[in-house]
CSV table of C-alpha atoms in Angstrom, one decimal:
chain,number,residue,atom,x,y,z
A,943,UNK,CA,-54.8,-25.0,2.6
A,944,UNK,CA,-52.6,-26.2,5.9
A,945,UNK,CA,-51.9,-29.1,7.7
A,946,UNK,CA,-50.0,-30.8,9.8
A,947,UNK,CA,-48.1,-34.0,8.8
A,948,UNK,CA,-45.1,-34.6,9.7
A,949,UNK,CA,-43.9,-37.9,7.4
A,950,UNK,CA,-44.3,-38.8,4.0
A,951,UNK,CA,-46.1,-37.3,1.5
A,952,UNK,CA,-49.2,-35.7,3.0
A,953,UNK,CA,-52.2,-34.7,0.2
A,954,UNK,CA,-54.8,-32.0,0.6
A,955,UNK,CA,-58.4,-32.3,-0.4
A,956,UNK,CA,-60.3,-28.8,-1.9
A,957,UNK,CA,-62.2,-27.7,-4.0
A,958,UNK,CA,-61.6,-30.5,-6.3
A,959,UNK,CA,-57.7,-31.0,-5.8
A,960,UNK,CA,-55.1,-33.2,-4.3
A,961,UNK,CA,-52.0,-31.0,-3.9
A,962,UNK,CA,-48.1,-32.4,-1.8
A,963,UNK,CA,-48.5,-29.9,1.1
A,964,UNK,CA,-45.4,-28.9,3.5
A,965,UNK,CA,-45.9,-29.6,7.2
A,966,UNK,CA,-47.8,-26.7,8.8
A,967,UNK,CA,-51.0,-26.6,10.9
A,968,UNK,CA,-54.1,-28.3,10.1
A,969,UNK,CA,-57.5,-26.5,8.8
A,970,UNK,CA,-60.6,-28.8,9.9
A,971,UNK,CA,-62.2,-27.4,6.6
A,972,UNK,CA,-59.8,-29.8,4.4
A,973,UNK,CA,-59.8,-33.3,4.0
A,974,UNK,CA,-56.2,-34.3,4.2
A,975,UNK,CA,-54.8,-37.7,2.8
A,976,UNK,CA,-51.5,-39.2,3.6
A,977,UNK,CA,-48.8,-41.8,1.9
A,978,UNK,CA,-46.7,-42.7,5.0
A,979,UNK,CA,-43.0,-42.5,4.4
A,980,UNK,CA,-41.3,-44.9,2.5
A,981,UNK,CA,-44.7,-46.1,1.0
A,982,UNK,CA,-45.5,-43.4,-1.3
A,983,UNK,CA,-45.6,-46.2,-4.5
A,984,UNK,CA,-46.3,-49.8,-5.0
A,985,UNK,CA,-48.0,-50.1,-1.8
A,986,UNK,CA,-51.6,-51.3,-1.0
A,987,UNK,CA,-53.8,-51.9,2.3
A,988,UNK,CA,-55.4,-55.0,1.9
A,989,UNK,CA,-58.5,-57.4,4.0
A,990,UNK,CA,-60.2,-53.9,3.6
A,991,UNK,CA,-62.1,-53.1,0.3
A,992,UNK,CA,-65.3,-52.3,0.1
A,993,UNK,CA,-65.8,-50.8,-3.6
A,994,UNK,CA,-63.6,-50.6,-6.7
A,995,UNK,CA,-64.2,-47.8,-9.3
A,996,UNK,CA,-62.8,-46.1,-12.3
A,997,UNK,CA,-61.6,-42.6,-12.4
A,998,UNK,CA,-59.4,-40.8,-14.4
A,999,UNK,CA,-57.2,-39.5,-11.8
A,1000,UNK,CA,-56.4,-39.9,-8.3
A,1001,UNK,CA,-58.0,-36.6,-7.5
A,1002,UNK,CA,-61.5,-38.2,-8.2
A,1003,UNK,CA,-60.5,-41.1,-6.3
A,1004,UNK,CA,-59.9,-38.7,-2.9
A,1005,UNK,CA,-63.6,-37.0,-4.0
A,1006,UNK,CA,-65.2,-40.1,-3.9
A,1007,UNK,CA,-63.1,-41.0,-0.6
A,1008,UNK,CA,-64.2,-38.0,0.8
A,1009,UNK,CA,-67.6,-38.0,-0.1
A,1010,UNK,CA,-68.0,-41.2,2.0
A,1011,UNK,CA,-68.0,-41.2,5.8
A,1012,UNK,CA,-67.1,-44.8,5.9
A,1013,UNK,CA,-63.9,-44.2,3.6
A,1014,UNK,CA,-61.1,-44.3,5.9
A,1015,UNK,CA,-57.9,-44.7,3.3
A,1016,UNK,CA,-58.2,-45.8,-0.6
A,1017,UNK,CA,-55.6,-47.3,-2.8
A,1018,UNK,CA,-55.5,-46.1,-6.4
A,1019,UNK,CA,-53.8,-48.1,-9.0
A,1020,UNK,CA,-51.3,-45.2,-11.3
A,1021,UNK,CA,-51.5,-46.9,-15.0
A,1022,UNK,CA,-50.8,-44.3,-17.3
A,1023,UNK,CA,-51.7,-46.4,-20.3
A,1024,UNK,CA,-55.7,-46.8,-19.1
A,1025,UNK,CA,-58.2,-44.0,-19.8
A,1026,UNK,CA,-59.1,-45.3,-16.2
A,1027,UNK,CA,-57.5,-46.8,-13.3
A,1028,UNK,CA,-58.9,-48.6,-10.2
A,1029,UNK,CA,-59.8,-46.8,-7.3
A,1030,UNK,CA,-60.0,-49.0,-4.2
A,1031,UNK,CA,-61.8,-47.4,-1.0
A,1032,UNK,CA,-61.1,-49.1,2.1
A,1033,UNK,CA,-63.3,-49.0,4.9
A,1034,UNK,CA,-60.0,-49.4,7.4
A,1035,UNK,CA,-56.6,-47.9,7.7
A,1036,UNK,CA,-53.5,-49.1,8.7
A,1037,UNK,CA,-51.9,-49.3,12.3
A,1038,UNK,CA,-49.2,-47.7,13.5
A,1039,UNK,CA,-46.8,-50.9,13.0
A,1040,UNK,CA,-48.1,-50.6,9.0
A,1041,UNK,CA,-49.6,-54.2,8.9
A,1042,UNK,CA,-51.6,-55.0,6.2
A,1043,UNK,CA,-49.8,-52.7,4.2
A,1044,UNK,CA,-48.4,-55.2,0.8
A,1045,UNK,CA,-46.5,-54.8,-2.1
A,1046,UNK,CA,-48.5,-54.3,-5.0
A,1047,UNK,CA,-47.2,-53.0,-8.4
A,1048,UNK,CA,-48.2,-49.7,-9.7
A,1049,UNK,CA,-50.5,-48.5,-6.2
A,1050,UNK,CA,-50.3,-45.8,-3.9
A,1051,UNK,CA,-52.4,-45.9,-0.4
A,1052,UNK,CA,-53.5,-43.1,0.7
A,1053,UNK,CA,-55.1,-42.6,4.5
A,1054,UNK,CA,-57.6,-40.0,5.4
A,1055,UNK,CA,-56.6,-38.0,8.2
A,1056,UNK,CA,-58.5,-36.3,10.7
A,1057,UNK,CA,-58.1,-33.7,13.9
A,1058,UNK,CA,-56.6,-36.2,16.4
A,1059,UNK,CA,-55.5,-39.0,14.0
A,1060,UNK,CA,-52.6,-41.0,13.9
A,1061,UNK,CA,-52.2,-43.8,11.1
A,1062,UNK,CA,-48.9,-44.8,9.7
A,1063,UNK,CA,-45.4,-42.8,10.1
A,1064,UNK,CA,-43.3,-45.4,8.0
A,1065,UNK,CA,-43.6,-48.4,6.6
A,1066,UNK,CA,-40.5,-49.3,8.2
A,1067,UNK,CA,-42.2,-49.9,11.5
A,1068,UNK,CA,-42.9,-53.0,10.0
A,1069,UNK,CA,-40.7,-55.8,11.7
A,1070,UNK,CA,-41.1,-58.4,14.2
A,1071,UNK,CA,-38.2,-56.9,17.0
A,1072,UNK,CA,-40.6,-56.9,19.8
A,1073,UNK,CA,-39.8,-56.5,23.4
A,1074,UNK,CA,-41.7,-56.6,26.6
A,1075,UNK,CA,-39.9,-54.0,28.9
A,1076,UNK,CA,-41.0,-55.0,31.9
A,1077,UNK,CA,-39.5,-58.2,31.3
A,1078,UNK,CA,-36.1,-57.3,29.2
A,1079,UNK,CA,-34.0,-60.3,30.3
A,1080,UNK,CA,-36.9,-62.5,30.8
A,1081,UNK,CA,-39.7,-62.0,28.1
A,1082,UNK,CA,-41.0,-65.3,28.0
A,1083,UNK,CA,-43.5,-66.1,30.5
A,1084,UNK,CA,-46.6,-67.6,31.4
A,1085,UNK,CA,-50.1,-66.4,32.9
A,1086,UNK,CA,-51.9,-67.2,35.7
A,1087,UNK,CA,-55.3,-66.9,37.2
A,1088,UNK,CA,-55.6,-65.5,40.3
A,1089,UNK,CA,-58.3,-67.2,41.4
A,1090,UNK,CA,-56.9,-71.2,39.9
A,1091,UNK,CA,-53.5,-70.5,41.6
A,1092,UNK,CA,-50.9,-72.6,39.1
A,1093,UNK,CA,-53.6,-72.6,36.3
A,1094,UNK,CA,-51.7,-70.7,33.5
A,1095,UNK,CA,-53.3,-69.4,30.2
A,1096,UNK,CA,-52.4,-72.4,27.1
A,1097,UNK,CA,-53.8,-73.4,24.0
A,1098,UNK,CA,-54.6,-77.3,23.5
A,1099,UNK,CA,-54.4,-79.7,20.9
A,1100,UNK,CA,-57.1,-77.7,18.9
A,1101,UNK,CA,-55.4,-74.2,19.8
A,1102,UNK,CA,-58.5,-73.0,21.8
A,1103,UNK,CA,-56.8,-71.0,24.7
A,1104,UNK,CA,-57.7,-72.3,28.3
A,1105,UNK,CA,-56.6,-72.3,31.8
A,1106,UNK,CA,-54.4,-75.3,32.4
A,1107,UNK,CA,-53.0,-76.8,36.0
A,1108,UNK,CA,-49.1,-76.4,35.9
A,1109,UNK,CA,-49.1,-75.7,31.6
A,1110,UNK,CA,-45.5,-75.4,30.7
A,1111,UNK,CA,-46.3,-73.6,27.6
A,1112,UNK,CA,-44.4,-70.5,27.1
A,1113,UNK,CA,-45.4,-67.4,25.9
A,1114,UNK,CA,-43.8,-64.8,25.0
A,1115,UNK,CA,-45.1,-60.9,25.7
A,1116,UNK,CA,-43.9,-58.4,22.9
A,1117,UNK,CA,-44.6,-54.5,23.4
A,1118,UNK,CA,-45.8,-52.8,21.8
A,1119,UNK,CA,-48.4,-54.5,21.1
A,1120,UNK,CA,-49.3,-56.0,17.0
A,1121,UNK,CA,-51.0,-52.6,15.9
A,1122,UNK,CA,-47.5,-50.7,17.5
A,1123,UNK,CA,-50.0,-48.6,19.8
A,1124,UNK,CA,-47.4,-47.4,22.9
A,1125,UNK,CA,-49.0,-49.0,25.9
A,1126,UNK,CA,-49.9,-52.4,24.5
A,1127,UNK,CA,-49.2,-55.9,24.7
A,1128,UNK,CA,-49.1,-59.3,22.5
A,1129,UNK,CA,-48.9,-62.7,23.3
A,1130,UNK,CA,-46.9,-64.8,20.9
A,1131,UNK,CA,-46.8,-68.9,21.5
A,1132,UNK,CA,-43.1,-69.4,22.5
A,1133,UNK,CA,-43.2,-73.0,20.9
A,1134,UNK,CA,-44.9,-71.7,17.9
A,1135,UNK,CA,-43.4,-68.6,16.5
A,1136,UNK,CA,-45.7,-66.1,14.9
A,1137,UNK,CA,-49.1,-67.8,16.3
A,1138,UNK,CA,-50.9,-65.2,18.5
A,1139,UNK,CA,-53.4,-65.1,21.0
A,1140,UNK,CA,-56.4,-63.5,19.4
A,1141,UNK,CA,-59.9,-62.7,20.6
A,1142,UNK,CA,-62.2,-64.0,18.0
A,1143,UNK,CA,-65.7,-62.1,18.5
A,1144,UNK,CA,-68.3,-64.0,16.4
A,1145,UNK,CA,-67.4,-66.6,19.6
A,1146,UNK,CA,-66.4,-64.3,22.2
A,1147,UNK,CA,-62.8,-66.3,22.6
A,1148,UNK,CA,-59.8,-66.2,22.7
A,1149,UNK,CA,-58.0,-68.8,20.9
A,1150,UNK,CA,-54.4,-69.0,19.0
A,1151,UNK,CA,-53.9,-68.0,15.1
A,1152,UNK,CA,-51.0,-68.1,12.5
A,1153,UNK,CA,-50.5,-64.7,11.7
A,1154,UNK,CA,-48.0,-65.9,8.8
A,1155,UNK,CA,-50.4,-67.7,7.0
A,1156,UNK,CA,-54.4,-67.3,5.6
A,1157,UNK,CA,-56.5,-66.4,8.4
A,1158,UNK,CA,-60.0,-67.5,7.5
A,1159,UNK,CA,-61.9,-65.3,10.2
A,1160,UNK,CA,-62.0,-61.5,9.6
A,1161,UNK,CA,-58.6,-60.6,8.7
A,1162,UNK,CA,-58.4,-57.2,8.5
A,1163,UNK,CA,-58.7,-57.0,12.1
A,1164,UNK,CA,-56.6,-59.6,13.4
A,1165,UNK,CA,-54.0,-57.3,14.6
A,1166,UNK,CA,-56.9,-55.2,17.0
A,1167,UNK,CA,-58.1,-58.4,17.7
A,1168,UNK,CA,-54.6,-59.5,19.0
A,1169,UNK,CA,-53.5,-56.9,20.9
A,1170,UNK,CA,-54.5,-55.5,24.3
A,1171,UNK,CA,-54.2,-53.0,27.0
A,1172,UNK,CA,-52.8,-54.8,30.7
A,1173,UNK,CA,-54.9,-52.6,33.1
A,1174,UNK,CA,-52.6,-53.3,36.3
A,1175,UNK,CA,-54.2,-53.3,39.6
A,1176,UNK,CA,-57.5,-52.8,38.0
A,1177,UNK,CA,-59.4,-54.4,40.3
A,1178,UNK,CA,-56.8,-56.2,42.2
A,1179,UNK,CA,-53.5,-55.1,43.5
A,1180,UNK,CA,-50.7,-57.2,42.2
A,1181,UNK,CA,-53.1,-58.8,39.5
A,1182,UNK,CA,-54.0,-57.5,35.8
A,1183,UNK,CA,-56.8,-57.1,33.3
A,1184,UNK,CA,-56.2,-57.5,29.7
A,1185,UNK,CA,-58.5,-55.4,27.5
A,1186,UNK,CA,-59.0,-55.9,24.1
A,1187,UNK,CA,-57.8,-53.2,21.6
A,1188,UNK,CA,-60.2,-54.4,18.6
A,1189,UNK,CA,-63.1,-53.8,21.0
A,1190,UNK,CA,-62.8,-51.6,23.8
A,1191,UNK,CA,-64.7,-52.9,27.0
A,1192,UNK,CA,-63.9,-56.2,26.4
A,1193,UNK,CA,-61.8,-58.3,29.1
A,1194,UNK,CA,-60.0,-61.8,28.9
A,1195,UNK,CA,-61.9,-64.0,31.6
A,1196,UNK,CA,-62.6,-67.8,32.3
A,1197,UNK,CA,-65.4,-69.9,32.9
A,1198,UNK,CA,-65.4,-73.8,32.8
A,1199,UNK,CA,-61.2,-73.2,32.2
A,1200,UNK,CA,-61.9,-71.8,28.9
A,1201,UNK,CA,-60.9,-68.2,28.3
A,1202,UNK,CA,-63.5,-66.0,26.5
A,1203,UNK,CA,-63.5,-62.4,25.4
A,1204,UNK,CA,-66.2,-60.9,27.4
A,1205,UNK,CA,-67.5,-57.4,29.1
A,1206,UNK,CA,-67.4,-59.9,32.9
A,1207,UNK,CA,-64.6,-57.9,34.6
A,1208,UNK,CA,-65.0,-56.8,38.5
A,1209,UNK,CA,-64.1,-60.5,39.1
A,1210,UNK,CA,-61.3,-62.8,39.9
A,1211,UNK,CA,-62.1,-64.7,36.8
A,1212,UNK,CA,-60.8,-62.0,34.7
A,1213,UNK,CA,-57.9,-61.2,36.9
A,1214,UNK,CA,-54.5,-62.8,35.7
A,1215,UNK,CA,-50.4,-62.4,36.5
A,1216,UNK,CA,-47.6,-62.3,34.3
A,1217,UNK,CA,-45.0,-64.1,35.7
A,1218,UNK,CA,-41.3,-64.9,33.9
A,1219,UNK,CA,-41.4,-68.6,32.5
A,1220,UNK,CA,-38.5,-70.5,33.8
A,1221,UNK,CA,-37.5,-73.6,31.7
A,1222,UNK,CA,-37.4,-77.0,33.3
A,1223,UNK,CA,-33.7,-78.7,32.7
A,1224,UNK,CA,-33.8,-81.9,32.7
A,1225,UNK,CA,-30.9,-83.2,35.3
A,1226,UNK,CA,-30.8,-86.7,36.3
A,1227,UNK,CA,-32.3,-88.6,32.7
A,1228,UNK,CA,-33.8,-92.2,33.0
A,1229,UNK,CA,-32.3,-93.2,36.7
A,1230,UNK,CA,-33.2,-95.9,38.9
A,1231,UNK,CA,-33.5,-94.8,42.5
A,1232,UNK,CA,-32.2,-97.8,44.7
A,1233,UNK,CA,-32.8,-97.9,48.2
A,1234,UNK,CA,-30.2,-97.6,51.0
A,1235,UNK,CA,-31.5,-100.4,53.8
A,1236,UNK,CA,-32.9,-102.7,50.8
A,1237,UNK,CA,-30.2,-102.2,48.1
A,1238,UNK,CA,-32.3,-104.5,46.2
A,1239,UNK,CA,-35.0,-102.8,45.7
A,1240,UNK,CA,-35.8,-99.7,43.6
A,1241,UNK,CA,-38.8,-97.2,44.0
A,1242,UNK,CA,-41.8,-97.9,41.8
A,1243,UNK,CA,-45.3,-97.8,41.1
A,1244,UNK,CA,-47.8,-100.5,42.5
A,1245,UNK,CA,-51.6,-100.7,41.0
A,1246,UNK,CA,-52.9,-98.3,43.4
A,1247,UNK,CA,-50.7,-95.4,41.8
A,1248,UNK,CA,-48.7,-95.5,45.2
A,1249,UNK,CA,-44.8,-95.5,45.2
A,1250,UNK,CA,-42.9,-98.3,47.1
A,1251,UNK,CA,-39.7,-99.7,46.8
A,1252,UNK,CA,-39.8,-103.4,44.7
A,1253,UNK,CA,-37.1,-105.5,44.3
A,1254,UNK,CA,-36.7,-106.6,40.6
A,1255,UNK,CA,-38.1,-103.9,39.3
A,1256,UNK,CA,-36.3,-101.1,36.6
A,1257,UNK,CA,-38.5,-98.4,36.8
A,1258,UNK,CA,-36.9,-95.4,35.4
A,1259,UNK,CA,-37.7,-91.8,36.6
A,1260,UNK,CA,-36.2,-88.1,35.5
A,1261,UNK,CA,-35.5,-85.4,37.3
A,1262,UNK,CA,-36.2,-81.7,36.7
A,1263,UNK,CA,-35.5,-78.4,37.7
A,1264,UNK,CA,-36.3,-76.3,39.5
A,1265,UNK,CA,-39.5,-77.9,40.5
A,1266,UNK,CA,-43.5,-77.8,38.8
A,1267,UNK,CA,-43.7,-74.8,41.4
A,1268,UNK,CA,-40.6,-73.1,39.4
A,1269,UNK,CA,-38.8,-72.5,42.8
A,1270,UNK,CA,-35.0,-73.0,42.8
A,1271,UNK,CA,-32.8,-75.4,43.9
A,1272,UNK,CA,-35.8,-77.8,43.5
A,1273,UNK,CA,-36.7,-80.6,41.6
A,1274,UNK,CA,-40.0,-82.7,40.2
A,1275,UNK,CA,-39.9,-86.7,39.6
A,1276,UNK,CA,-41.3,-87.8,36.4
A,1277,UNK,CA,-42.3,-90.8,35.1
A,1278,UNK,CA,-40.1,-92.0,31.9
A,1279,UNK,CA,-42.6,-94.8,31.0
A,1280,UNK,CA,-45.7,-92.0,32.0
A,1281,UNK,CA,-44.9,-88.4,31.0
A,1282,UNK,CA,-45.9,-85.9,32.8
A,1283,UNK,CA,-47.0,-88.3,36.3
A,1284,UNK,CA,-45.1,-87.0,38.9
A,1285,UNK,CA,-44.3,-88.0,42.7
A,1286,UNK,CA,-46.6,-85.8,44.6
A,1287,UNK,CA,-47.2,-86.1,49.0
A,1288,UNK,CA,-51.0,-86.5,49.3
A,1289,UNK,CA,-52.5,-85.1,53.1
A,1290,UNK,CA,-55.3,-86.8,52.9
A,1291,UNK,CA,-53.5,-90.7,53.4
A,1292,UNK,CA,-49.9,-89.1,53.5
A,1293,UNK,CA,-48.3,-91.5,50.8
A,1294,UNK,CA,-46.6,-90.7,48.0
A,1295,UNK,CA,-48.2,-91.6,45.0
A,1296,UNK,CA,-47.1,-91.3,41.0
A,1297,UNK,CA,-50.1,-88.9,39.5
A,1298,UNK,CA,-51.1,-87.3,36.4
A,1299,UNK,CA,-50.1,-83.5,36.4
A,1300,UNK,CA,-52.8,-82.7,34.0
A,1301,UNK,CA,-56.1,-84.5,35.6
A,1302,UNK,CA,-54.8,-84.6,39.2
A,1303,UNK,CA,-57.0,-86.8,41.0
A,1304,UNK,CA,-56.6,-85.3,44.2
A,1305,UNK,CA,-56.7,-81.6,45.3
A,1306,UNK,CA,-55.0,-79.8,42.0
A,1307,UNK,CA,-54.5,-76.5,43.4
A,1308,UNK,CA,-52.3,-78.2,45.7
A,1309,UNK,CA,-50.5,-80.3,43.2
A,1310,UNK,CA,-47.2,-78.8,42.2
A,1311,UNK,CA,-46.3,-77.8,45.7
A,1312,UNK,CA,-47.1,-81.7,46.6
A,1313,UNK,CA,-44.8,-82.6,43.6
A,1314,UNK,CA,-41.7,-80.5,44.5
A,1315,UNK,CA,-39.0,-81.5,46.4
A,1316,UNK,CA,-35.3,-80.7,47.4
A,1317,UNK,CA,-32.5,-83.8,47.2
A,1318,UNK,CA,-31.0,-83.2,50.5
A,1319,UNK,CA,-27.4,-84.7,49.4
A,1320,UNK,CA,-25.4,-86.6,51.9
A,1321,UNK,CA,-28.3,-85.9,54.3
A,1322,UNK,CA,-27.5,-88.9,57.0
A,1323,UNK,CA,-25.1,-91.2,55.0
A,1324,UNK,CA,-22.1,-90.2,52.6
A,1325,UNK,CA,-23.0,-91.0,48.7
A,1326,UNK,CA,-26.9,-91.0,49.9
A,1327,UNK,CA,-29.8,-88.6,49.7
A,1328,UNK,CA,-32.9,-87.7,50.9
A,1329,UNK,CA,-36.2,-86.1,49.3
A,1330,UNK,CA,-37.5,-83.4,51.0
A,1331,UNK,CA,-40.6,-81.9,50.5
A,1332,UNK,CA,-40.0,-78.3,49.3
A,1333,UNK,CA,-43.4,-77.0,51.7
A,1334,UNK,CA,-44.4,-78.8,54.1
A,1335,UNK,CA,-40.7,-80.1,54.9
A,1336,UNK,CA,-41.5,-84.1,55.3
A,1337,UNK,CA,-39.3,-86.7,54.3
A,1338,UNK,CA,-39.9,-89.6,52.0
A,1339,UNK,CA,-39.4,-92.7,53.7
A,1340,UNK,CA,-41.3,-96.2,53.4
A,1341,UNK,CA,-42.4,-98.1,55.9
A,1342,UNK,CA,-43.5,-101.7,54.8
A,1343,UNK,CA,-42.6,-101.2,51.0
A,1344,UNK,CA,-44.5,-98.2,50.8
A,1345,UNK,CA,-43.8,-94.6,50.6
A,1346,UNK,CA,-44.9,-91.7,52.6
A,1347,UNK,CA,-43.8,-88.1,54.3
A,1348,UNK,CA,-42.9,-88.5,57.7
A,1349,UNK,CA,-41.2,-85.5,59.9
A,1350,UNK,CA,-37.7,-86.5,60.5
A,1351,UNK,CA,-37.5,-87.8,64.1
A,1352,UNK,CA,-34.0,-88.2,64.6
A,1353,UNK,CA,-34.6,-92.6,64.8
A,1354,UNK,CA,-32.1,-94.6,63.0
A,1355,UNK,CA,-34.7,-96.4,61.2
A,1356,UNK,CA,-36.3,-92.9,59.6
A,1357,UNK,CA,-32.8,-92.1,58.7
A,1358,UNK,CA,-32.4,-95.8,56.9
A,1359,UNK,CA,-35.8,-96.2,55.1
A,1360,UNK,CA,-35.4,-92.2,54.1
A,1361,UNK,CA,-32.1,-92.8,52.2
A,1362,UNK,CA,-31.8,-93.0,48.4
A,1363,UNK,CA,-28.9,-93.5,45.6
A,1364,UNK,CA,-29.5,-93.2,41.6
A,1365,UNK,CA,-28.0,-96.1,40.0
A,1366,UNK,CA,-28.0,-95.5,36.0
């Protein structure tokens, strides 16, 4: 009897017996069982058993593996001392990464083999030194919808993954993908290491799951279930689809900002970009931001969310950078007292006001472009600065206390109500 395995200890099925076969070419007559290399004792698949039985030898235990259409690998327990040992069939087989493979005292697995299939090489395939190529220096990154510009793929408080305005949750993209098929992708929580993004199908979601710890939803296929295909320019050019592996046909989309494993692809919903995550640093740290023609007053918030310079005031603000829109040389003010309320221009009164990143109350898609700004250093006075909006170019000034974007007209009184020091 022939066939062709390459690794490990590779088992033929006929006529009754299991023999250790050399690599040669394979005969479709033959049922052919493999140990992967480096696993050939001690060794168990688990999440996957569907009967155990007694036999005498392992050679029964391939039989009645054989016999069965739904056997795909069994794990036989090698106990000299019984009359019997266990016989485990398994209605799954490994991945090429080995996961779900344990240790387990005294058992050999053993996958059946078909024309075509691939199962395990080595258990030494086994590791977590994942890398997304296309990405080398910059795996960590975050997704976004094409059709919610700056709406990026997050899990909340309750780790239900949704599309979120301006998210700075990383995640990180490892290749191959969890089941080590060439061509896939995972996506790991950068905040939470080992927690992965993981279509769940008795919901049709996607939400995120420890993958170091018990997973309580249908465990032998959390890897499949966490590991996809990105189908570039699939339906888009520039933008990508991510199919599921654990169920072919099956896209990541969105629908009322929650993301949901579905067959809905030929539309923007299910459309997304990876795009590098760059970290915000956080520059200037609880500074007050004095004014240069009222030295003193400092900018802050009045009850209409509207920022104006008040005298008596020490309302403290940080800086980061680059801006919410990630572009460099830029920077986003925060609210110390209110994280995550920004300075953002509004065009529909043209103030500046202090808003709430998360639940913008005015135009969201527009809201990280409004809240980014360059300090234009020294801009019409030595040791003063200017904010300059990073898009549309205007100026913050105030006029009457209050703050809004003006063009710069050249006036001496544009230049003195548009000039600003941090005192710390």
């Amino acid at each position: 009897m022939a066939v062709a395995i390459t690794a490990g200890l590779v088992l033929t099925f006929c006529c009754g017996v299991i023999n250790a076969q050399p690599s040669v070419s394979l005969n479709l007559q033959v049922t052919t069982f493999r140990q992967p290399a480096l696993c050939t004792r001690d060794v168990k698949l688990q999440h996957s058993v569907s009967r155990v039985l007694q036999f005498k030898s392992i050679t029964e235990c391939a039989h009645e593996c054989k016999s069965d259409a739904t056997c795909l690998s069994f794990n036989y327990h090698h106990d000299s001392d019984n009359e019997t040992n266990s016989c485990e069939i398994n209605t799954r087989s490994s991945d090429r990464r080995g996961n779900q493979l344990v240790y387990s005292s005294g058992y050999s697995f053993n996958e059946k083999l078909t024309s075509g299939g691939f199962g395990t090489s080595t258990c030494e395939l086994r590791n977590s030194n994942f890398v997304y190529k296309k990405y080398e220096k910059e795996y960590t990154v975050r997704i976004e919808s094409k059709n919610y510009p700056n709406y990026y793929i997050s899990p909340n408080a309750a780790n239900e993954a949704y599309i979120l305005q301006n998210d700075r949750k990383p995640m990180k993209v490892v290749s191959p993908g969890l089941t080590g098929e060439p061509g896939t992708i995972s996506f790991e929580s950068g905040d939470s290491p080992g927690w992965f993004l993981r279509c769940r199908h008795d919901t049709a979601k996607l939400d995120l799951w420890d993958s170091t710890s018990t997973i309580d939803y249908s465990p032998s296929t959390f890897y499949e279930d966490a590991t996809f295909w990105a189908r570039e320019d699939y339906v888009y050019a520039g933008w990508t689809h991510f199919e599921n592996v654990g169920k072919p046909g099956t896209f990541l989309s969105h629908g009322s900002y929650r993301v949901s494993c579905g067959t809905s692809w030929n539309t923007p919903n299910a459309a997304f970009q990876i795009i590098p995550f760059v970290p915000f640093v956080l520059v200037y740290k609880e500074v007050l931001i004095q004014s240069y023609n009222y030295q003193a007053y400092d900018l802050s918030v009045d009850g209409n969310s509207r920022i104006k310079i008040i005298s008596g005031v020490t309302t403290k603000w940080n800086f980061i950078s680059p801006g919410l829109t990630g572009l460099e040389g830029t920077f986003s003010i925060e609210s110390v007292e209110h994280p995550n309320y920004y300075f953002r221009y509004r065009a529909d009164s043209t103030f500046i006001n202090l808003e709430d990143s998360v639940n913008p109350s005015y135009s969201p898609s527009t809201f990280a472009q409004d809240a980014t700004f360059y300090i234009r250093e020294h801009k019409w006075y030595s040791g003063w600065f200017a904010f300059q909006n990073a898009y549309n170019n205007l100026y913050l000034r105030h006029a009457g206390y209050v703050c809004w974007g003006s063009a710069d007209d050249g006036s001496a009184g544009h230049h003195n109500d548009g000039s600003y020091r941090f005192v710390t």
